[in-house]
mmCIF file of C-alpha atoms in Angstrom:
data_model
loop_
_atom_site.group_PDB
_atom_site.id
_atom_site.type_symbol
_atom_site.label_atom_id
_atom_site.label_comp_id
_atom_site.label_asym_id
_atom_site.label_seq_id
_atom_site.Cartn_x
_atom_site.Cartn_y
_atom_site.Cartn_z
ATOM 1 C CA MET J 45 5.479 54.910 -19.259
ATOM 2 C CA SER J 46 8.659 53.355 -20.602
ATOM 3 C CA PRO J 47 9.630 50.171 -18.765
ATOM 4 C CA PRO J 48 12.471 50.476 -16.231
ATOM 5 C CA VAL J 49 15.917 49.554 -17.534
ATOM 6 C CA ASP J 50 19.210 48.543 -15.922
ATOM 7 C CA ARG J 51 21.345 51.129 -17.713
ATOM 8 C CA ASP J 52 20.881 54.403 -19.521
ATOM 9 C CA VAL J 53 23.448 53.397 -22.140
ATOM 10 C CA VAL J 54 25.217 50.195 -23.126
ATOM 11 C CA VAL J 55 28.261 50.525 -25.371
ATOM 12 C CA VAL J 56 29.258 47.399 -27.269
ATOM 13 C CA GLY J 57 32.999 47.581 -27.853
ATOM 14 C CA GLY J 58 35.721 48.988 -25.616
ATOM 15 C CA GLY J 59 38.069 50.346 -28.267
ATOM 16 C CA PRO J 60 38.774 54.044 -28.923
ATOM 17 C CA ALA J 61 35.351 54.789 -30.443
ATOM 18 C CA GLY J 62 33.393 52.947 -27.769
ATOM 19 C CA CYS J 63 35.319 54.334 -24.795
ATOM 20 C CA SER J 64 35.164 57.868 -26.165
ATOM 21 C CA ALA J 65 31.375 57.694 -26.597
ATOM 22 C CA ALA J 66 30.998 56.138 -23.149
ATOM 23 C CA ILE J 67 33.077 58.832 -21.434
ATOM 24 C CA PHE J 68 31.025 61.685 -22.887
ATOM 25 C CA ALA J 69 27.781 59.984 -21.842
ATOM 26 C CA ALA J 70 28.983 59.109 -18.332
ATOM 27 C CA ARG J 71 30.301 62.609 -17.660
ATOM 28 C CA GLU J 72 26.751 63.858 -18.233
ATOM 29 C CA GLY J 73 25.647 61.607 -15.381
ATOM 30 C CA LEU J 74 24.215 58.773 -17.480
ATOM 31 C CA ASP J 75 24.598 55.193 -16.196
ATOM 32 C CA VAL J 76 26.878 53.547 -18.767
ATOM 33 C CA ALA J 77 28.189 50.006 -19.213
ATOM 34 C CA VAL J 78 30.894 49.150 -21.751
ATOM 35 C CA PHE J 79 31.059 45.546 -22.949
ATOM 36 C CA ASP J 80 34.527 44.690 -24.210
ATOM 37 C CA ARG J 81 35.562 41.213 -25.234
ATOM 38 C CA GLY J 82 39.241 42.143 -25.078
ATOM 39 C CA ARG J 83 39.886 41.633 -28.788
ATOM 40 C CA SER J 84 39.634 45.154 -30.145
ATOM 41 C CA SER J 85 41.026 45.788 -33.627
ATOM 42 C CA LEU J 86 43.493 48.070 -31.840
ATOM 43 C CA ALA J 87 45.322 44.926 -30.733
ATOM 44 C CA ARG J 88 46.354 44.319 -34.344
ATOM 45 C CA CYS J 89 48.567 47.425 -34.279
ATOM 46 C CA ALA J 90 52.267 46.956 -33.514
ATOM 47 C CA HIS J 91 52.658 50.481 -32.122
ATOM 48 C CA LEU J 92 50.452 53.568 -32.160
ATOM 49 C CA GLU J 93 52.515 56.442 -33.570
ATOM 50 C CA ASN J 94 50.072 59.039 -34.894
ATOM 51 C CA TYR J 95 47.815 59.680 -31.895
ATOM 52 C CA LEU J 96 48.119 63.284 -30.790
ATOM 53 C CA GLY J 97 49.858 63.783 -27.455
ATOM 54 C CA PHE J 98 52.289 60.844 -27.625
ATOM 55 C CA PRO J 99 55.432 62.262 -29.336
ATOM 56 C CA ALA J 100 57.218 58.903 -29.481
ATOM 57 C CA GLY J 101 54.041 56.898 -29.909
ATOM 58 C CA VAL J 102 52.473 54.582 -27.351
ATOM 59 C CA ASP J 103 52.193 50.821 -27.173
ATOM 60 C CA VAL J 104 48.646 49.636 -27.763
ATOM 61 C CA GLU J 105 48.422 47.797 -24.445
ATOM 62 C CA THR J 106 49.134 50.986 -22.478
ATOM 63 C CA PHE J 107 46.743 52.992 -24.648
ATOM 64 C CA ALA J 108 43.965 50.420 -24.160
ATOM 65 C CA ASP J 109 44.571 50.349 -20.397
ATOM 66 C CA LEU J 110 44.405 54.154 -20.279
ATOM 67 C CA ALA J 111 41.175 54.181 -22.310
ATOM 68 C CA HIS J 112 39.493 51.709 -19.956
ATOM 69 C CA ALA J 113 40.811 53.513 -16.872
ATOM 70 C CA HIS J 114 39.444 56.786 -18.278
ATOM 71 C CA ALA J 115 36.035 55.216 -18.869
ATOM 72 C CA GLU J 116 35.935 53.792 -15.348
ATOM 73 C CA ARG J 117 37.003 57.084 -13.774
ATOM 74 C CA ALA J 118 34.200 58.830 -15.690
ATOM 75 C CA GLY J 119 31.756 56.427 -14.034
ATOM 76 C CA CYS J 120 31.388 53.659 -16.614
ATOM 77 C CA SER J 121 31.309 49.967 -15.768
ATOM 78 C CA VAL J 122 33.641 48.021 -18.078
ATOM 79 C CA VAL J 123 32.379 44.449 -18.505
ATOM 80 C CA ALA J 124 34.731 41.802 -19.920
ATOM 81 C CA ASP J 125 32.162 39.923 -21.966
ATOM 82 C CA LEU J 126 31.121 39.423 -25.585
ATOM 83 C CA VAL J 127 27.696 40.662 -26.647
ATOM 84 C CA GLU J 128 25.857 38.050 -28.688
ATOM 85 C CA SER J 129 22.630 39.910 -29.451
ATOM 86 C CA VAL J 130 20.741 43.167 -29.014
ATOM 87 C CA ASP J 131 16.934 43.040 -29.154
ATOM 88 C CA ARG J 132 14.277 45.686 -28.799
ATOM 89 C CA LEU J 133 12.081 45.748 -25.751
ATOM 90 C CA ASP J 134 8.378 46.111 -26.464
ATOM 91 C CA PRO J 135 8.261 49.158 -28.796
ATOM 92 C CA GLU J 136 4.641 49.739 -27.770
ATOM 93 C CA ALA J 137 5.835 50.480 -24.234
ATOM 94 C CA GLY J 138 7.495 53.752 -25.252
ATOM 95 C CA GLU J 139 6.126 57.021 -23.932
ATOM 96 C CA PRO J 140 3.955 59.142 -26.260
ATOM 97 C CA ASP J 141 6.607 61.869 -26.321
ATOM 98 C CA GLY J 142 9.054 59.513 -28.023
ATOM 99 C CA VAL J 143 11.217 58.150 -25.198
ATOM 100 C CA PRO J 144 12.637 54.902 -26.623
ATOM 101 C CA ALA J 145 11.430 51.709 -24.987
ATOM 102 C CA GLY J 146 14.955 50.342 -24.844
ATOM 103 C CA PHE J 147 16.918 47.199 -25.630
ATOM 104 C CA ARG J 148 17.877 43.858 -24.141
ATOM 105 C CA VAL J 149 21.620 43.216 -24.462
ATOM 106 C CA THR J 150 22.549 39.548 -24.138
ATOM 107 C CA PRO J 151 26.218 38.760 -23.442
ATOM 108 C CA GLN J 152 27.961 35.441 -23.884
ATOM 109 C CA ALA J 153 28.588 34.691 -20.206
ATOM 110 C CA GLY J 154 26.694 37.131 -17.990
ATOM 111 C CA ASP J 155 23.025 37.887 -17.543
ATOM 112 C CA PRO J 156 21.104 40.015 -20.072
ATOM 113 C CA VAL J 157 21.088 43.766 -19.411
ATOM 114 C CA THR J 158 18.419 46.241 -20.460
ATOM 115 C CA ALA J 159 19.325 49.729 -21.629
ATOM 116 C CA ARG J 160 17.536 52.805 -22.884
ATOM 117 C CA ARG J 161 20.169 53.309 -25.597
ATOM 118 C CA VAL J 162 22.836 51.179 -27.274
ATOM 119 C CA VAL J 163 26.009 52.364 -28.985
ATOM 120 C CA ALA J 164 27.552 49.850 -31.395
ATOM 121 C CA ALA J 165 31.331 50.286 -31.450
ATOM 122 C CA THR J 166 32.791 47.083 -32.867
ATOM 123 C CA ARG J 167 34.866 47.610 -35.989
ATOM 124 C CA TYR J 168 34.633 44.021 -37.194
ATOM 125 C CA GLY J 169 31.124 42.738 -37.717
ATOM 126 C CA GLY J 170 27.758 43.781 -36.430
ATOM 127 C CA GLY J 171 25.937 40.472 -36.430
ATOM 128 C CA TYR J 172 24.690 41.052 -32.892
ATOM 129 C CA LEU J 173 22.464 43.818 -34.322
ATOM 130 C CA ARG J 174 20.539 41.516 -36.650
ATOM 131 C CA GLY J 175 16.791 41.827 -36.411
ATOM 132 C CA LEU J 176 16.775 45.425 -35.194
ATOM 133 C CA ASP J 177 16.173 46.666 -38.736
ATOM 134 C CA ASN J 178 15.901 45.264 -42.227
ATOM 135 C CA ASP J 179 19.097 43.251 -42.705
ATOM 136 C CA GLU J 180 19.422 44.587 -46.255
ATOM 137 C CA ALA J 181 19.613 48.106 -44.812
ATOM 138 C CA MET J 182 22.202 47.186 -42.192
ATOM 139 C CA PHE J 183 24.420 44.824 -44.166
ATOM 140 C CA GLU J 184 25.995 44.809 -47.606
ATOM 141 C CA THR J 185 27.384 41.908 -49.600
ATOM 142 C CA HIS J 186 30.227 41.610 -52.091
ATOM 143 C CA GLU J 187 32.237 38.938 -53.870
ATOM 144 C CA TYR J 188 35.772 38.128 -52.723
ATOM 145 C CA ASP J 189 37.831 35.304 -54.251
ATOM 146 C CA GLY J 190 34.657 33.809 -55.633
ATOM 147 C CA GLU J 191 32.951 33.854 -52.243
ATOM 148 C CA ARG J 192 29.951 35.936 -51.218
ATOM 149 C CA ARG J 193 30.745 37.916 -48.082
ATOM 150 C CA GLU J 194 28.593 40.130 -45.894
ATOM 151 C CA HIS J 195 29.630 43.146 -43.862
ATOM 152 C CA PHE J 196 27.916 45.774 -41.774
ATOM 153 C CA ASP J 197 27.178 48.786 -43.977
ATOM 154 C CA ARG J 198 29.485 51.628 -42.871
ATOM 155 C CA GLY J 199 27.021 54.115 -44.327
ATOM 156 C CA TYR J 200 24.054 52.829 -42.310
ATOM 157 C CA ALA J 201 24.341 55.431 -39.547
ATOM 158 C CA ASP J 202 24.303 59.190 -39.944
ATOM 159 C CA ARG J 203 27.365 61.330 -39.251
ATOM 160 C CA ASP J 204 26.408 61.708 -35.586
ATOM 161 C CA GLY J 205 25.839 57.964 -35.182
ATOM 162 C CA THR J 206 22.036 58.052 -35.225
ATOM 163 C CA THR J 207 20.230 55.282 -37.095
ATOM 164 C CA PRO J 208 16.682 54.538 -38.274
ATOM 165 C CA VAL J 209 16.273 52.486 -35.069
ATOM 166 C CA GLU J 210 15.385 54.875 -32.259
ATOM 167 C CA GLY J 211 17.893 54.596 -29.434
ATOM 168 C CA LEU J 212 20.519 52.757 -31.511
ATOM 169 C CA TYR J 213 23.747 54.555 -32.451
ATOM 170 C CA VAL J 214 26.753 53.344 -34.425
ATOM 171 C CA ALA J 215 30.220 54.646 -33.582
ATOM 172 C CA SER J 216 31.945 51.789 -35.383
ATOM 173 C CA PRO J 217 32.121 50.381 -37.967
ATOM 174 C CA SER J 218 32.199 53.652 -39.869
ATOM 175 C CA ASP J 219 34.359 55.432 -42.404
ATOM 176 C CA ALA J 220 36.092 57.194 -39.490
ATOM 177 C CA ASP J 221 37.435 54.123 -37.695
ATOM 178 C CA ARG J 222 40.441 53.281 -39.851
ATOM 179 C CA GLN J 223 42.742 55.312 -37.576
ATOM 180 C CA VAL J 224 42.562 55.406 -33.779
ATOM 181 C CA VAL J 225 42.536 59.191 -33.602
ATOM 182 C CA THR J 226 39.594 59.519 -35.988
ATOM 183 C CA ALA J 227 37.766 56.637 -34.320
ATOM 184 C CA SER J 228 38.053 58.466 -30.995
ATOM 185 C CA GLY J 229 36.642 61.594 -32.602
ATOM 186 C CA ARG J 230 33.754 59.635 -34.066
ATOM 187 C CA GLY J 231 33.021 58.182 -30.638
ATOM 188 C CA ALA J 232 33.019 61.654 -29.094
ATOM 189 C CA ARG J 233 30.555 62.892 -31.714
ATOM 190 C CA VAL J 234 28.263 59.947 -31.036
ATOM 191 C CA GLY J 235 28.589 60.414 -27.274
ATOM 192 C CA LYS J 236 27.535 64.061 -27.580
ATOM 193 C CA ARG J 237 24.522 62.990 -29.634
ATOM 194 C CA VAL J 238 23.537 60.476 -26.956
ATOM 195 C CA VAL J 239 23.779 63.202 -24.311
ATOM 196 C CA ALA J 240 21.652 65.599 -26.360
ATOM 197 C CA ASP J 241 18.995 62.941 -26.969
ATOM 198 C CA ALA J 242 18.898 62.034 -23.269
ATOM 199 C CA ARG J 243 18.351 65.682 -22.449
ATOM 200 C CA ILE J 244 15.566 65.897 -25.024
ATOM 201 C CA ASP J 245 13.888 62.917 -23.348
ATOM 202 C CA ASP J 246 14.067 64.929 -20.133
ATOM 203 C CA GLY J 247 12.189 67.863 -21.622
ATOM 204 C CA TRP J 248 14.951 69.852 -23.312
ATOM 205 C CA TRP J 249 14.483 70.874 -26.935
ATOM 206 C CA PRO J 250 17.169 70.353 -29.636
ATOM 207 C CA ALA J 251 18.548 73.905 -29.689
ATOM 208 C CA ALA J 252 18.953 73.877 -25.900
ATOM 209 C CA ALA J 253 20.158 70.271 -25.594
ATOM 210 C CA GLU J 254 23.373 70.726 -27.566
ATOM 211 C CA GLY J 255 26.278 71.319 -25.226
ATOM 212 C CA VAL J 256 30.026 71.104 -24.814
ATOM 213 C CA ASP J 257 32.046 69.141 -22.290
ATOM 214 C CA TRP J 258 34.948 71.237 -21.090
ATOM 215 C CA LEU J 259 36.320 72.962 -18.016
ATOM 216 C CA ARG J 260 37.077 76.677 -18.062
ATOM 217 C CA ARG J 261 39.191 78.813 -15.774
ATOM 218 C CA GLU J 262 37.193 80.796 -13.254
ATOM 219 C CA ALA J 263 39.439 83.801 -13.957
ATOM 220 C CA GLU J 264 37.820 84.033 -17.405
ATOM 221 C CA MET J 265 34.381 84.521 -15.838
ATOM 222 C CA ASP J 266 33.653 88.240 -15.792
ATOM 223 C CA ASP J 267 30.864 89.814 -13.748
ATOM 224 C CA GLU J 268 28.320 89.379 -16.518
ATOM 225 C CA ARG J 269 29.060 85.690 -16.948
ATOM 226 C CA ALA J 270 28.861 85.153 -13.207
ATOM 227 C CA ASP J 271 25.483 86.913 -12.967
ATOM 228 C CA ARG J 272 22.799 84.211 -12.946
ATOM 229 C CA ASP J 273 20.029 86.687 -13.813
ATOM 230 C CA ARG J 274 21.960 87.914 -16.850
ATOM 231 C CA ARG J 275 22.501 84.334 -17.962
ATOM 232 C CA ALA J 276 18.762 83.726 -17.647
ATOM 233 C CA GLU J 277 18.078 86.801 -19.779
ATOM 234 C CA ARG J 278 20.431 85.585 -22.490
ATOM 235 C CA PHE J 279 18.844 82.128 -22.415
ATOM 236 C CA ASP J 280 15.389 83.691 -22.813
ATOM 237 C CA GLU J 281 16.582 85.838 -25.711
ATOM 238 C CA ARG J 282 18.111 82.839 -27.451
ATOM 239 C CA HIS J 283 15.130 80.516 -27.057
ATOM 240 C CA ALA J 284 12.112 82.854 -26.917
ATOM 241 C CA ASP J 285 11.035 81.843 -30.425
ATOM 242 C CA GLY J 286 11.673 78.144 -29.875
ATOM 243 C CA PRO J 287 9.216 75.270 -29.658
ATOM 244 C CA VAL J 288 8.532 75.639 -25.910
ATOM 245 C CA ASP J 289 6.402 78.323 -24.260
ATOM 246 C CA PRO J 290 8.804 80.696 -22.414
ATOM 247 C CA ASP J 291 6.228 81.054 -19.644
ATOM 248 C CA SER J 292 5.913 77.319 -19.048
ATOM 249 C CA GLU J 293 7.306 75.313 -16.139
ATOM 250 C CA ARG J 294 9.211 73.165 -18.616
ATOM 251 C CA PHE J 295 11.019 76.185 -20.066
ATOM 252 C CA ALA J 296 11.951 77.433 -16.583
ATOM 253 C CA ARG J 297 13.231 73.995 -15.521
ATOM 254 C CA VAL J 298 15.429 73.604 -18.595
ATOM 255 C CA ARG J 299 16.734 77.151 -18.263
ATOM 256 C CA GLU J 300 17.840 76.502 -14.675
ATOM 257 C CA ALA J 301 19.461 73.193 -15.637
ATOM 258 C CA ALA J 302 21.310 74.821 -18.544
ATOM 259 C CA ILE J 303 22.600 77.633 -16.325
ATOM 260 C CA ASP J 304 23.703 75.142 -13.652
ATOM 261 C CA ALA J 305 25.597 73.111 -16.265
ATOM 262 C CA SER J 306 27.322 76.200 -17.637
ATOM 263 C CA LEU J 307 28.341 77.589 -14.252
ATOM 264 C CA SER J 308 29.664 74.210 -13.085
ATOM 265 C CA SER J 309 32.131 74.159 -15.977
ATOM 266 C CA TYR J 310 34.247 76.882 -14.330
ATOM 267 C CA VAL J 311 36.941 75.926 -11.807
ATOM 268 C CA ASP J 312 39.265 78.103 -9.755
ATOM 269 C CA ALA J 313 43.056 77.997 -9.994
ATOM 270 C CA ASP J 314 43.468 75.614 -7.046
ATOM 271 C CA GLU J 315 40.950 73.162 -8.483
ATOM 272 C CA ALA J 316 42.572 73.349 -11.921
ATOM 273 C CA GLU J 317 45.977 72.556 -10.429
ATOM 274 C CA SER J 318 44.495 69.779 -8.317
ATOM 275 C CA ARG J 319 42.955 68.160 -11.378
ATOM 276 C CA ALA J 320 46.189 68.568 -13.330
ATOM 277 C CA ALA J 321 48.132 66.801 -10.573
ATOM 278 C CA THR J 322 45.565 64.017 -10.430
ATOM 279 C CA GLY J 323 45.775 63.600 -14.190
ATOM 280 C CA ARG J 324 49.563 63.345 -14.137
ATOM 281 C CA ARG J 325 49.491 60.751 -11.365
ATOM 282 C CA ALA J 326 46.855 58.707 -13.189
ATOM 283 C CA LEU J 327 49.047 58.706 -16.289
ATOM 284 C CA ALA J 328 52.178 57.867 -14.302
ATOM 285 C CA ALA J 329 50.445 54.850 -12.776
ATOM 286 C CA HIS J 330 50.401 53.243 -16.225
ATOM 287 C CA LEU J 331 54.066 53.887 -16.977
ATOM 288 C CA ASP J 332 56.867 51.404 -16.495
ATOM 289 C CA PRO J 333 58.950 52.484 -13.454
ATOM 290 C CA THR J 334 62.209 51.864 -15.305
ATOM 291 C CA ALA J 335 61.082 54.140 -18.116
ATOM 292 C CA VAL J 336 60.258 56.885 -15.599
ATOM 293 C CA VAL J 337 63.745 56.592 -14.058
ATOM 294 C CA ASP J 338 65.362 56.656 -17.518
ATOM 295 C CA ALA J 339 63.355 59.728 -18.513
ATOM 296 C CA HIS J 340 63.957 61.803 -15.376
ATOM 297 C CA GLY J 341 67.007 60.296 -13.729
ATOM 298 C CA ALA J 342 67.159 58.776 -10.256
ATOM 299 C CA GLU J 343 68.370 62.004 -8.648
ATOM 300 C CA ALA J 344 65.429 64.009 -9.973
ATOM 301 C CA LEU J 345 62.993 61.388 -8.734
ATOM 302 C CA LEU J 346 64.573 61.311 -5.285
ATOM 303 C CA ASP J 347 64.358 65.118 -5.121
ATOM 304 C CA ALA J 348 60.630 64.862 -5.916
ATOM 305 C CA ILE J 349 59.908 62.358 -3.154
ATOM 306 C CA ASP J 350 58.756 63.772 0.168
ATOM 307 C CA ASP J 351 61.510 63.474 2.810
ATOM 308 C CA GLY J 352 59.057 61.904 5.230
ATOM 309 C CA ALA J 353 58.228 59.180 2.728
ATOM 310 C CA ILE J 354 61.917 58.356 2.252
ATOM 311 C CA ALA J 355 62.490 58.227 6.013
ATOM 312 C CA SER J 356 59.473 55.994 6.540
ATOM 313 C CA TYR J 357 60.582 53.711 3.703
ATOM 314 C CA ALA J 358 64.087 53.400 5.158
ATOM 315 C CA ALA J 359 62.814 52.852 8.707
ATOM 316 C CA ASP J 360 60.619 50.023 7.518
ATOM 317 C CA GLY J 361 63.593 48.262 5.966
ATOM 318 C CA GLY J 362 62.807 49.321 2.423
ATOM 319 C CA SER J 363 59.334 47.820 2.364
ATOM 320 C CA ALA J 364 56.997 49.079 -0.347
ATOM 321 C CA ASP J 365 54.183 48.725 2.184
ATOM 322 C CA ALA J 366 55.540 51.471 4.448
ATOM 323 C CA GLU J 367 52.752 53.800 5.505
ATOM 324 C CA GLU J 368 52.667 57.030 3.515
ATOM 325 C CA PRO J 369 52.971 60.196 5.632
ATOM 326 C CA ALA J 370 49.776 62.166 5.982
ATOM 327 C CA ASP J 371 51.234 65.150 4.109
ATOM 328 C CA ALA J 372 52.769 63.180 1.238
ATOM 329 C CA GLY J 373 49.746 63.607 -0.995
ATOM 330 C CA THR J 374 49.781 67.349 -0.379
ATOM 331 C CA ALA J 375 53.471 67.536 -1.173
ATOM 332 C CA ALA J 376 52.760 65.867 -4.502
ATOM 333 C CA GLY J 377 49.857 68.151 -5.307
ATOM 334 C CA GLY J 378 47.011 66.011 -3.938
ATOM 335 C CA THR J 379 43.396 66.411 -4.990
ATOM 336 C CA ARG J 380 40.309 67.029 -2.930
#
């Protein structure tokens, strides 16, 4: 059996590629830690103006805070530490069916952490990966101003981040990380690959392990889609000629898990609105209050505040610590 590990996945680098990969993995239920030394290449930008969804751009500090908050909300642990080395655990300890033995991740200040998989997501340098593979395969050298310089080879990993080292993925550096929006997309692709490989370790086969991470409106679910037996029939039709015996316990277990995952992606109208309200509040928490007043106007904001909250605030002498009325969250569209 593979030795026990502290984490399913460790992501080295908390920039757009690393956080994106971590979020996809954590939303699948994997135990993920993100090590971020706080010096992402994103910090070199003066202002981020071409990331979709921010019409006037967004300052990099706010974007980085939002990325970390998103990772934490998805279930990731964000660790403010620099990773100095990543080493393989005993490769002979892996299971016969190919489950990777895992890695030991050694940070600068904290204790070493073991993980089944590691995602490298640091745009500048990859020296902490030395020794995991032939250095000539991982690194390339070139001359610059008469000096010989060495860099991590951006072509070392495949398009989905997989590498010749089982369990090691590279989201960055890559040819996709020169813009934040493409780096985020690269991280998402790598995160999906990590999820698929984790499923395969759990008995899924490649054609069944590929999945999407999205929420759909329950109103779009017709009777056929809601019928579990019909879903099982379609699954059997799709995978009957696959690598796993359709009459086996393994096939039945994966089929049930796949159906559960698909059905859980549908939410009713109330849940969709609840999540939308939660998302808006989470975004608003990272905005400067003065900017919110300038954008909406004081009168509009006062109209949006629950009357009970205003009365409680005034009764307490204008203290920000005044207790919020029990129905204030509902008035603002509270979540479950």
